[in-house]
PDB file of N, CA and C in Angstrom:
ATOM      1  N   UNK A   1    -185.947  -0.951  82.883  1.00 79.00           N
ATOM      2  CA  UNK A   1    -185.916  -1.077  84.320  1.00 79.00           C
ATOM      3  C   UNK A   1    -186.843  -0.003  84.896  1.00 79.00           C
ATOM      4  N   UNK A   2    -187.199  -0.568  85.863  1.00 83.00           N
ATOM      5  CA  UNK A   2    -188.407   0.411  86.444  1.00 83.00           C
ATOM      6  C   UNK A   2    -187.871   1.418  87.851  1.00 83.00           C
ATOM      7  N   UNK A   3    -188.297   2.309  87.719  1.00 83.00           N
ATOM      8  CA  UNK A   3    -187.883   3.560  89.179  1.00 83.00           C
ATOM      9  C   UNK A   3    -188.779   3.460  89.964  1.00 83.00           C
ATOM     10  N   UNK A   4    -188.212   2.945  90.895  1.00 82.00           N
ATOM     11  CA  UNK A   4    -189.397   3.114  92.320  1.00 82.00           C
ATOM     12  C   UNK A   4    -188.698   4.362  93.417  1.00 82.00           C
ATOM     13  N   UNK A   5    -189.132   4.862  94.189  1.00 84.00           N
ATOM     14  CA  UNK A   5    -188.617   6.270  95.053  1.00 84.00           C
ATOM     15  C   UNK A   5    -189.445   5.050  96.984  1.00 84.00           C
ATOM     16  N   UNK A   6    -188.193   4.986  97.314  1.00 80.00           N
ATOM     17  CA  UNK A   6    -188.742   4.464  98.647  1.00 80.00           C
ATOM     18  C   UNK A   6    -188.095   5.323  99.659  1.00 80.00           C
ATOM     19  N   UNK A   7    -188.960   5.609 100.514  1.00 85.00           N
ATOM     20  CA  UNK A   7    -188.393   6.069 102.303  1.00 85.00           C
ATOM     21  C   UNK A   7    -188.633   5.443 103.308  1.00 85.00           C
ATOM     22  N   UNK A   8    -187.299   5.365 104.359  1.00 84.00           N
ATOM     23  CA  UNK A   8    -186.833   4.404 105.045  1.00 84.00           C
ATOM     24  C   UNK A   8    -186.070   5.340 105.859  1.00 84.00           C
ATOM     25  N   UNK A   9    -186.479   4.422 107.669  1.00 88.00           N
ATOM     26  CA  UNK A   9    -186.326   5.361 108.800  1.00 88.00           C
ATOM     27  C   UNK A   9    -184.954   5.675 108.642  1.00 88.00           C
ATOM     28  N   UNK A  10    -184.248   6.646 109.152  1.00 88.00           N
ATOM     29  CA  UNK A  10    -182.735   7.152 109.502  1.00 88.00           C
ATOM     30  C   UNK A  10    -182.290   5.875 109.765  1.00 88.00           C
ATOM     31  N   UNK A  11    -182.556   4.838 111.344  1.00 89.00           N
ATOM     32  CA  UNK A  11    -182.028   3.787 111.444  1.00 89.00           C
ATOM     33  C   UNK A  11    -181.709   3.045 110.760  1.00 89.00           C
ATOM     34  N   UNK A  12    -183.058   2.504 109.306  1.00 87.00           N
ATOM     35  CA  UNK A  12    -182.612   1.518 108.870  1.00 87.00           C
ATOM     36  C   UNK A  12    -181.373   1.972 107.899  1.00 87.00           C
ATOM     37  N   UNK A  13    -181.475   2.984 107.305  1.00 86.00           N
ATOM     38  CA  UNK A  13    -180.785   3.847 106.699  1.00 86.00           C
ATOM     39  C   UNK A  13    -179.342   3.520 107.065  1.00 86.00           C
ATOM     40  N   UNK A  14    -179.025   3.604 108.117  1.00 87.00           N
ATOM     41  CA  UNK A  14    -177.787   3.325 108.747  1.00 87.00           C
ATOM     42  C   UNK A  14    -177.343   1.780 108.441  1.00 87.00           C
ATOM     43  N   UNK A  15    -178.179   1.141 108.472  1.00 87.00           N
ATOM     44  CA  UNK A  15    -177.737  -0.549 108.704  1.00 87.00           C
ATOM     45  C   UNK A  15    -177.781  -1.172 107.357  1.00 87.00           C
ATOM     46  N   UNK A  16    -178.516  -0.445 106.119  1.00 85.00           N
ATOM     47  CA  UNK A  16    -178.352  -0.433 105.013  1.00 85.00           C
ATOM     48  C   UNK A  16    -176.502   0.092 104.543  1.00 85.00           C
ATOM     49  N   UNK A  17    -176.384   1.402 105.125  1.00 85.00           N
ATOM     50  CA  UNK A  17    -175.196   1.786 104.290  1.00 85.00           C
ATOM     51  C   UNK A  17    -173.913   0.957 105.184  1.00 85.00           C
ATOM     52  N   UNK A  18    -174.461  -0.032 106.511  1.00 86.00           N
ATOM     53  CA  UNK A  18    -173.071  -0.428 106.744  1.00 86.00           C
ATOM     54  C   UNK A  18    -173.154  -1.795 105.732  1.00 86.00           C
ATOM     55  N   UNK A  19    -174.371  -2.411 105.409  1.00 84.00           N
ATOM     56  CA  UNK A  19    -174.227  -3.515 104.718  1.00 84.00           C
ATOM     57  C   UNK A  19    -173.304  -3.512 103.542  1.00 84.00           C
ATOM     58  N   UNK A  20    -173.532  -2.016 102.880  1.00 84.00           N
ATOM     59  CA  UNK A  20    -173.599  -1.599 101.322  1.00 84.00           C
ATOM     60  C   UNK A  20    -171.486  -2.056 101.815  1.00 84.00           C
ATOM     61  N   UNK A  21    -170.874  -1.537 102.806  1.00 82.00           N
ATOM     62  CA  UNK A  21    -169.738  -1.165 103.130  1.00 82.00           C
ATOM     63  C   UNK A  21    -169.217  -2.647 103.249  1.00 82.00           C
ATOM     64  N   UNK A  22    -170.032  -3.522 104.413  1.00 89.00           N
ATOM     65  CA  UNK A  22    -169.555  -5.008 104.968  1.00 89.00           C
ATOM     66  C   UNK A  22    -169.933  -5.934 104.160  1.00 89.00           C
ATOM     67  N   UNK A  23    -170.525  -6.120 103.591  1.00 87.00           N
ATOM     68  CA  UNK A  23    -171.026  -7.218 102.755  1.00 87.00           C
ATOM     69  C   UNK A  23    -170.434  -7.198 101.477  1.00 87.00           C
ATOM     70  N   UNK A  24    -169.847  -5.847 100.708  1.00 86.00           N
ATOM     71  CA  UNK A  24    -169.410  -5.750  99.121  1.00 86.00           C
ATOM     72  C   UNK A  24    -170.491  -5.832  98.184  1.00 86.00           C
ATOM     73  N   UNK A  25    -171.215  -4.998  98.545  1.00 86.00           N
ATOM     74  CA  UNK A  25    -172.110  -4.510  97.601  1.00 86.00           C
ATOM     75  C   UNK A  25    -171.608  -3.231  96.562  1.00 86.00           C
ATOM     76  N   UNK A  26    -172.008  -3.340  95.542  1.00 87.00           N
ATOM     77  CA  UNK A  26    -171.383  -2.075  94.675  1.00 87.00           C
ATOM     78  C   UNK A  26    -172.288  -0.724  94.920  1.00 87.00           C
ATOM     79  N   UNK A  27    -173.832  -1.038  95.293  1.00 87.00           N
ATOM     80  CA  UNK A  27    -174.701  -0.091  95.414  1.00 87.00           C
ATOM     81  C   UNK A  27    -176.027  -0.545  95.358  1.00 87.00           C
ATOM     82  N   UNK A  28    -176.468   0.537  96.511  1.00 85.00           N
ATOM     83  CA  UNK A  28    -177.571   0.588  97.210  1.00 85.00           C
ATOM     84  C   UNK A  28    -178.573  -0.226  96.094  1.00 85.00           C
ATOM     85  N   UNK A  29    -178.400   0.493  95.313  1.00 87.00           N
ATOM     86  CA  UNK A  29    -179.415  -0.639  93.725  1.00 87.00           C
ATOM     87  C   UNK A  29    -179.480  -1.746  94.111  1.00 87.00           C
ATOM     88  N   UNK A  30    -178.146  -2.812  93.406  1.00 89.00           N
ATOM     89  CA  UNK A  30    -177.759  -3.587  93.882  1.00 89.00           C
ATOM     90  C   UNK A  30    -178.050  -4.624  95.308  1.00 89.00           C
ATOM     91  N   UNK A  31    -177.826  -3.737  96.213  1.00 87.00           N
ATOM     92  CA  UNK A  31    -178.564  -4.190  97.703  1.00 87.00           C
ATOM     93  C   UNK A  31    -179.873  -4.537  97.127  1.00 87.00           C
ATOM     94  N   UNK A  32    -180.539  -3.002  97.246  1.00 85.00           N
ATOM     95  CA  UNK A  32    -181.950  -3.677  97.616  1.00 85.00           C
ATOM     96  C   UNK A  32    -182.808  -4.369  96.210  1.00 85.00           C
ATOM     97  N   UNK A  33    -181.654  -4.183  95.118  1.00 87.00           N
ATOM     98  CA  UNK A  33    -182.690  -5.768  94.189  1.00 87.00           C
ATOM     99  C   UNK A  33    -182.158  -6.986  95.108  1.00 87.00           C
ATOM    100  N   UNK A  34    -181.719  -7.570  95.316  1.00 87.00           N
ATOM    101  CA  UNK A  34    -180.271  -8.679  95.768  1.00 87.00           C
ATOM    102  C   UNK A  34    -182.226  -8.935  97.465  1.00 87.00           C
ATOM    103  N   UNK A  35    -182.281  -8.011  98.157  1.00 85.00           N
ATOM    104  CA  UNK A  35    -183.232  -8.170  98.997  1.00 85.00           C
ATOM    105  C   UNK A  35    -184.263  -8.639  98.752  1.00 85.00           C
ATOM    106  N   UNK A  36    -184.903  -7.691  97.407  1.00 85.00           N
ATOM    107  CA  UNK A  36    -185.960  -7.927  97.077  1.00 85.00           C
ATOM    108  C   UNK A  36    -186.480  -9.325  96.171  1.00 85.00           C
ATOM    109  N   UNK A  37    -185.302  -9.491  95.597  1.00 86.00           N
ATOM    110  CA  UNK A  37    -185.144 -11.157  94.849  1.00 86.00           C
ATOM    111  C   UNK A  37    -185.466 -12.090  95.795  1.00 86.00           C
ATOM    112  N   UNK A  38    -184.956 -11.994  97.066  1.00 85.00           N
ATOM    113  CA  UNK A  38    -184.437 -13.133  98.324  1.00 85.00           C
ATOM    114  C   UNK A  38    -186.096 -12.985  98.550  1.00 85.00           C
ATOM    115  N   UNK A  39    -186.404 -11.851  98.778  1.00 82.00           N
ATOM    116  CA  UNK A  39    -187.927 -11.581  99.808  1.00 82.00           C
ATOM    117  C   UNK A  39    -188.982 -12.433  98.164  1.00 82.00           C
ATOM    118  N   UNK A  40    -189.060 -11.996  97.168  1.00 82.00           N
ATOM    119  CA  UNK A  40    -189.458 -12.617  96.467  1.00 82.00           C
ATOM    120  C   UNK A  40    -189.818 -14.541  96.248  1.00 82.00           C
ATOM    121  N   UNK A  41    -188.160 -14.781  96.228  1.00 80.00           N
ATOM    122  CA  UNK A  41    -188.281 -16.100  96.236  1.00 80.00           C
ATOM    123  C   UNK A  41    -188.545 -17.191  97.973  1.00 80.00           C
ATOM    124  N   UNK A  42    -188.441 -16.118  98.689  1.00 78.00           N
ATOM    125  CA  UNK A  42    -188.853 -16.937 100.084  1.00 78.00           C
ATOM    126  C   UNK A  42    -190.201 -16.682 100.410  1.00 78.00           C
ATOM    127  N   UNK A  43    -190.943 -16.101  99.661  1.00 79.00           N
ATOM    128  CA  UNK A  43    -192.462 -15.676  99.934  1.00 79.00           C
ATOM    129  C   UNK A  43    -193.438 -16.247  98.432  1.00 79.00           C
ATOM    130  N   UNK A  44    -192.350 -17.095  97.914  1.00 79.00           N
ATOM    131  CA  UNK A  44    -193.403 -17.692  96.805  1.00 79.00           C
ATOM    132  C   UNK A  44    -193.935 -18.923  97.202  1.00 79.00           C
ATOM    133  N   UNK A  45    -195.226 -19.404  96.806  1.00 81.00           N
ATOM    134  CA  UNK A  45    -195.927 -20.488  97.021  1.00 81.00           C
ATOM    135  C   UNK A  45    -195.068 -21.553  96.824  1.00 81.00           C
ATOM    136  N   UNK A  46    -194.386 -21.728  95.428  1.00 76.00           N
ATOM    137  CA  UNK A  46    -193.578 -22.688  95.276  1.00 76.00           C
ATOM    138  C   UNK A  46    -192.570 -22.365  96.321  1.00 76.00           C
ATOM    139  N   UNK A  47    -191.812 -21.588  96.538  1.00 75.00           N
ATOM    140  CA  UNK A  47    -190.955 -22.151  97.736  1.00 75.00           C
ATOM    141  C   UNK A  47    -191.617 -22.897  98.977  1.00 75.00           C
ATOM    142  N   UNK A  48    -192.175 -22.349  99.343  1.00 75.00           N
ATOM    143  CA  UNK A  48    -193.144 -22.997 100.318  1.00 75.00           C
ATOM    144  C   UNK A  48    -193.547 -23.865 100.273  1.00 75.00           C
ATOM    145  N   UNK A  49    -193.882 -24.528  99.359  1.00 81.00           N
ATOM    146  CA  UNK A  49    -194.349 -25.974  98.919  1.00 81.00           C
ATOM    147  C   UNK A  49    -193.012 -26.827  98.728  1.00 81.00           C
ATOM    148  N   UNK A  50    -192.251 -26.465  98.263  1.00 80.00           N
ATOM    149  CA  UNK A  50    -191.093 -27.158  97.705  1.00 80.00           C
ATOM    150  C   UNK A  50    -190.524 -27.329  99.356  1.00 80.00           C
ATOM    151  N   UNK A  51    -190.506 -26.758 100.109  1.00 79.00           N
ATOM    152  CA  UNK A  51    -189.204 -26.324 101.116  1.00 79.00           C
ATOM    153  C   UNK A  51    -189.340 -27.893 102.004  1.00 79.00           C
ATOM    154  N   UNK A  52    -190.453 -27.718 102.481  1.00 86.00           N
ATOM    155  CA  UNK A  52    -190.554 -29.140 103.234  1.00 86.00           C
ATOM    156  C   UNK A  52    -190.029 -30.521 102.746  1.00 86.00           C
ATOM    157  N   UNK A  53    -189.759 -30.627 101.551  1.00 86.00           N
ATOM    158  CA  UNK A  53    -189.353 -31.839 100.851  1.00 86.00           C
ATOM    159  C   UNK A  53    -187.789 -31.780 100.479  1.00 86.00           C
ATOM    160  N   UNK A  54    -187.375 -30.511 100.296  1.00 85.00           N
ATOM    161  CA  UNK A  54    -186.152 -30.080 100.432  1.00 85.00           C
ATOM    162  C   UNK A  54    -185.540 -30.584 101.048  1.00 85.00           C
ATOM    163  N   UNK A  55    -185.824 -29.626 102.787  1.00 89.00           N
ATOM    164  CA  UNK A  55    -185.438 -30.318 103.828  1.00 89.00           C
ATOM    165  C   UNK A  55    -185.532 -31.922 104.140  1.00 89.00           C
ATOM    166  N   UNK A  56    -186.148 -32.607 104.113  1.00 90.00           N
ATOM    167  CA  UNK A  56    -186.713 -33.884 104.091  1.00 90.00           C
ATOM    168  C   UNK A  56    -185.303 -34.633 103.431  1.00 90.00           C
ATOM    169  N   UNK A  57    -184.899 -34.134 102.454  1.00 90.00           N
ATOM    170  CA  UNK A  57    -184.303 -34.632 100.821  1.00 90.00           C
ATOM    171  C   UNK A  57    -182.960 -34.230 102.096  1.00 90.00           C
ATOM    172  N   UNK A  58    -182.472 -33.388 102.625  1.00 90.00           N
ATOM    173  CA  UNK A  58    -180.914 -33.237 102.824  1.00 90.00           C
ATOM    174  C   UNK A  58    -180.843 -33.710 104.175  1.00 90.00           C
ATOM    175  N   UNK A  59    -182.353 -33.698 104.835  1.00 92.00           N
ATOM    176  CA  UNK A  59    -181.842 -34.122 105.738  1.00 92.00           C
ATOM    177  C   UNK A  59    -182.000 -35.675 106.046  1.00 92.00           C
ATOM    178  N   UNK A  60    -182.310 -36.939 105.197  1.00 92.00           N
ATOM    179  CA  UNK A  60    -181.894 -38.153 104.982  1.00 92.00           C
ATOM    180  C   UNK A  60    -181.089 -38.315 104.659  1.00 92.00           C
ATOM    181  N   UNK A  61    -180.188 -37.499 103.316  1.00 91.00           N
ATOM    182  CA  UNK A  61    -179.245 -37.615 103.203  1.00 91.00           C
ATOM    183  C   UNK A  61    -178.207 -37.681 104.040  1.00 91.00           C
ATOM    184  N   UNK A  62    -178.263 -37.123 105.111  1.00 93.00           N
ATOM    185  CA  UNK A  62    -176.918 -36.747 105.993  1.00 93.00           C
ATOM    186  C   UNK A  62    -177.560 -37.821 107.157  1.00 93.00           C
ATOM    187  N   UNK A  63    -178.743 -38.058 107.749  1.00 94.00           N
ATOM    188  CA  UNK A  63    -178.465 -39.172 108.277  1.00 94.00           C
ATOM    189  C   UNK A  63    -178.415 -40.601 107.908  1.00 94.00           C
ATOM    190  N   UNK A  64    -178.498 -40.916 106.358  1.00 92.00           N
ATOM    191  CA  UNK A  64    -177.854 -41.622 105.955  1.00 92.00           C
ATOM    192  C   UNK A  64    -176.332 -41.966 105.839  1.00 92.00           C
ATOM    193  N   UNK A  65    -175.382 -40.882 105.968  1.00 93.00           N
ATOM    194  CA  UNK A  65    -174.035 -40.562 106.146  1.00 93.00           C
ATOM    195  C   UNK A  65    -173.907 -41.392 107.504  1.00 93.00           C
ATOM    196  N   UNK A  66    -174.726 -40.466 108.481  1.00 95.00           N
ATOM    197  CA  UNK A  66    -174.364 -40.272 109.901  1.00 95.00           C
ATOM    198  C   UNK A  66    -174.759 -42.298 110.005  1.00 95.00           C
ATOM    199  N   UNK A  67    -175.737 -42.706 109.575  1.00 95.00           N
ATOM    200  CA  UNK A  67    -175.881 -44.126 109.603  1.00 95.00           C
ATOM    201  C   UNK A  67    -174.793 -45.275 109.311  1.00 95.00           C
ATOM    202  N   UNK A  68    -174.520 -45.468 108.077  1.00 95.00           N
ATOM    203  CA  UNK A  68    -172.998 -45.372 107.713  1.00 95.00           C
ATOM    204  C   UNK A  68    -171.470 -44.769 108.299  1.00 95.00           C
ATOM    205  N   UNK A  69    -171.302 -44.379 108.637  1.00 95.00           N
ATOM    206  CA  UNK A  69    -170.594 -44.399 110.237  1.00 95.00           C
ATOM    207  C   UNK A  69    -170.287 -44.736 111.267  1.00 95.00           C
ATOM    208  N   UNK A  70    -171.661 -44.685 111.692  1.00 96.00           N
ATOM    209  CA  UNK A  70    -172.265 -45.407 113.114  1.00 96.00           C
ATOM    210  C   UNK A  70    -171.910 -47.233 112.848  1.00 96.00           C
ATOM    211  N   UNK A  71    -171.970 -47.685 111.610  1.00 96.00           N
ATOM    212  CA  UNK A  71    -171.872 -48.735 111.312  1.00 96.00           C
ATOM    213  C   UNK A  71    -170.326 -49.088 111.148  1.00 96.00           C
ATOM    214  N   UNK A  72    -169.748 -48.040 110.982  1.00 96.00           N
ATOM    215  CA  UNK A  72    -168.453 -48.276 110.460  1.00 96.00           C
ATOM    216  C   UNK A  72    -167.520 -48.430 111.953  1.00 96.00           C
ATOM    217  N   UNK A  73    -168.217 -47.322 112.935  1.00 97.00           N
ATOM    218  CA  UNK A  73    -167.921 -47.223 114.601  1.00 97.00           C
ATOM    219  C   UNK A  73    -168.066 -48.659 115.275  1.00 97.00           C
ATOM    220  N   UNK A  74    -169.527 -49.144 114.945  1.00 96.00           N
ATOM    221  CA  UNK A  74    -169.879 -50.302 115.831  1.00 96.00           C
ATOM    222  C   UNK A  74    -169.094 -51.670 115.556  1.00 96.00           C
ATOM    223  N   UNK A  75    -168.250 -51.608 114.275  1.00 96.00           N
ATOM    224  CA  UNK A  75    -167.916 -52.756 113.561  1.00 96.00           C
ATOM    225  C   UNK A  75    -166.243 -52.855 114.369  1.00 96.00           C
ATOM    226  N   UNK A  76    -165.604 -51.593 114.261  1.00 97.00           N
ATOM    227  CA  UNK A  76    -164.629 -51.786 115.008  1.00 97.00           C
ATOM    228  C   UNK A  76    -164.757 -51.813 116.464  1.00 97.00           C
ATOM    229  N   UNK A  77    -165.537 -51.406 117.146  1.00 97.00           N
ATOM    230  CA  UNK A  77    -165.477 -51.291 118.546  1.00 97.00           C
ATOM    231  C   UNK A  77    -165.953 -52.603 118.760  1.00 97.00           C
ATOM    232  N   UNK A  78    -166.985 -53.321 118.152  1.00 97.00           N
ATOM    233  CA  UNK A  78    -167.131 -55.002 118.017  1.00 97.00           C
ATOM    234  C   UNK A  78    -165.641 -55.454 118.187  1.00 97.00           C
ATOM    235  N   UNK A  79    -164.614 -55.191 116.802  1.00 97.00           N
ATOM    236  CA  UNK A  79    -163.779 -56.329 116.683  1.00 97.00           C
ATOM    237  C   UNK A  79    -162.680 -56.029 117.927  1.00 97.00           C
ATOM    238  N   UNK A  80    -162.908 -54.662 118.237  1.00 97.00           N
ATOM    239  CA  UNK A  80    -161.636 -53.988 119.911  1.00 97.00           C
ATOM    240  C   UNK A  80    -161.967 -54.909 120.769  1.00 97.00           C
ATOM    241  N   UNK A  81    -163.342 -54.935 120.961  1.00 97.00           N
ATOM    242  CA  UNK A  81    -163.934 -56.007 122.185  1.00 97.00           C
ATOM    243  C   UNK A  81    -163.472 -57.093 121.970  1.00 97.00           C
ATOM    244  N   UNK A  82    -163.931 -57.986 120.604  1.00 97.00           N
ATOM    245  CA  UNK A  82    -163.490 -59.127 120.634  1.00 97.00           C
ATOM    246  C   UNK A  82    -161.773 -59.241 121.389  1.00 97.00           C
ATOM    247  N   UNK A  83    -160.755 -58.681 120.624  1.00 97.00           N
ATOM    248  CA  UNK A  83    -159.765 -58.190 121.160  1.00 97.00           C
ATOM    249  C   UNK A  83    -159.317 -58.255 122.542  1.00 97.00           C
ATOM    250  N   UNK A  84    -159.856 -57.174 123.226  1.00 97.00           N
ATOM    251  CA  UNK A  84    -159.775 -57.205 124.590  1.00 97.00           C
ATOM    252  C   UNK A  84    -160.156 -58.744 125.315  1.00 97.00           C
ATOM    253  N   UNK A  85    -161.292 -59.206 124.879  1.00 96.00           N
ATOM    254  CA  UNK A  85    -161.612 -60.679 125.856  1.00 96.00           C
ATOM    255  C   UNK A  85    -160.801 -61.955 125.295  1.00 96.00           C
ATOM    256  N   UNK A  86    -160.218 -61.781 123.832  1.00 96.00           N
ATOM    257  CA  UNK A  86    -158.935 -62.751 124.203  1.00 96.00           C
ATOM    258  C   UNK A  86    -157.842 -62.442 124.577  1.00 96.00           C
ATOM    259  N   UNK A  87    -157.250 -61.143 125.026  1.00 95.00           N
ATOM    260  CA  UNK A  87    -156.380 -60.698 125.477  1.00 95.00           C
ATOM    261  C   UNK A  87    -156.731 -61.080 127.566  1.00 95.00           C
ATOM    262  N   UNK A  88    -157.543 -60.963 127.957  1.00 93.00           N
ATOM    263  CA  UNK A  88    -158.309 -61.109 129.075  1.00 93.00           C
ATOM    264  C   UNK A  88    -158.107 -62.464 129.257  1.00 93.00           C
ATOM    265  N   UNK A  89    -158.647 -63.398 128.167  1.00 92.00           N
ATOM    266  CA  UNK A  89    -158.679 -64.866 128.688  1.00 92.00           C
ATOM    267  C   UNK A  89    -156.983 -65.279 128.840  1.00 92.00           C
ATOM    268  N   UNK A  90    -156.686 -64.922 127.340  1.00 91.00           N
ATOM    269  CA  UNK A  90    -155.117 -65.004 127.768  1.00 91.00           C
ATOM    270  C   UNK A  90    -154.396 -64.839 129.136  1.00 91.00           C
ATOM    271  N   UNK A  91    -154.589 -63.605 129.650  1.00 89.00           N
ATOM    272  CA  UNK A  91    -153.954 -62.856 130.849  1.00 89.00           C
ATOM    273  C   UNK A  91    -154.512 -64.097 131.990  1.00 89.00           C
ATOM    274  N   UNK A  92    -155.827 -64.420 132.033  1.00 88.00           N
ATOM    275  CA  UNK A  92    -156.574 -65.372 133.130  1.00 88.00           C
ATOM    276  C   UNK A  92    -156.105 -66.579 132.799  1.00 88.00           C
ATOM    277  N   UNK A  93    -155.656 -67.355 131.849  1.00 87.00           N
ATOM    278  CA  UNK A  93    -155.395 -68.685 131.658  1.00 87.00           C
ATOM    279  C   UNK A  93    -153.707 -68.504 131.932  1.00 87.00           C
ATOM    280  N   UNK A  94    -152.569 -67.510 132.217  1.00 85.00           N
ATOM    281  CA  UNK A  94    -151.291 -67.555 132.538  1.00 85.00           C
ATOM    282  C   UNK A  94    -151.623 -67.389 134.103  1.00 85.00           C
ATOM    283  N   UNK A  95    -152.792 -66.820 134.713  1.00 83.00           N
ATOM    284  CA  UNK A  95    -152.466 -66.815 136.189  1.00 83.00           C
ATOM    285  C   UNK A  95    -153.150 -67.630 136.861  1.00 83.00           C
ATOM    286  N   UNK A  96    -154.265 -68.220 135.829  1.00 77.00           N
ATOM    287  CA  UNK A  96    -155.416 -69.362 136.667  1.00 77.00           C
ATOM    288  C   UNK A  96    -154.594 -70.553 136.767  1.00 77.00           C
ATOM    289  N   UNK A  97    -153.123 -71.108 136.922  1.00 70.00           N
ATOM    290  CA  UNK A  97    -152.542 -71.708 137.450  1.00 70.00           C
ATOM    291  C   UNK A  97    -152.235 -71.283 139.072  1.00 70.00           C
ATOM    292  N   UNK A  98    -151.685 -70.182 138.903  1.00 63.00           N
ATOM    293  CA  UNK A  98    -151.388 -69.677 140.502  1.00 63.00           C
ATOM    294  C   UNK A  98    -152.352 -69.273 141.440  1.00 63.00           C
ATOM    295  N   UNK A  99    -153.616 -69.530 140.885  1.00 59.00           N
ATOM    296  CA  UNK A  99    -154.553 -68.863 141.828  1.00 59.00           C
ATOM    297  C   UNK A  99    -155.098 -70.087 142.256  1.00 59.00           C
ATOM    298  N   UNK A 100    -155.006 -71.128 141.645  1.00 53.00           N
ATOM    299  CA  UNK A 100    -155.192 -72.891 142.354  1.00 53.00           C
ATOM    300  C   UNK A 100    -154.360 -73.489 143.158  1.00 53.00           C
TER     301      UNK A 100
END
């Protein structure tokens, strides 16, 4: 493993050791490989290339879901309607005597 010696303002300093505290980190090590991995793999070409298709990939998926649904919504609110207008004709064919 390799030793690197880094300096870093008082501030960040601070927002580092509340992470080390809030997050459950065992140590500062720890932290900043865990950073430097993340900064690594979000700044590689292949991510970058890959990411757009990613997204693409989950987000059909879910409006494929959301499609399927919508279908599952329109099918009953179809058969409610149907519903309602023979309930309607019903109600109009017991009073369309008295209204003649």
């Amino acid at each position: 493993m390799k030793r690197i010696t880094v300096r870093i303002d008082d501030e960040l300093a601070e927002m580092v050791e509340k992470s080390l505290k809030t997050d459950g980190y065992t140590s500062l090590n720890q932290l900043i490989n865990e950073l430097l991995k993340h900064y690594a793999v979000t700044h590689s070409r292949l991510f970058v290339q890959m990411l757009p298709a990613v997204v693409e990939s989950i987000c059909k998926e879910h409006l494929d879901e959301i499609q399927k649904e919508n279908r599952i919504i329109f099918r009953t609110n179809e058969r409610n309607s149907e519903t309602i207008m023979k309930k309607l004709s019903e109600i109009y064919a017991l009073f369309l005597p008295d209204i003649s």
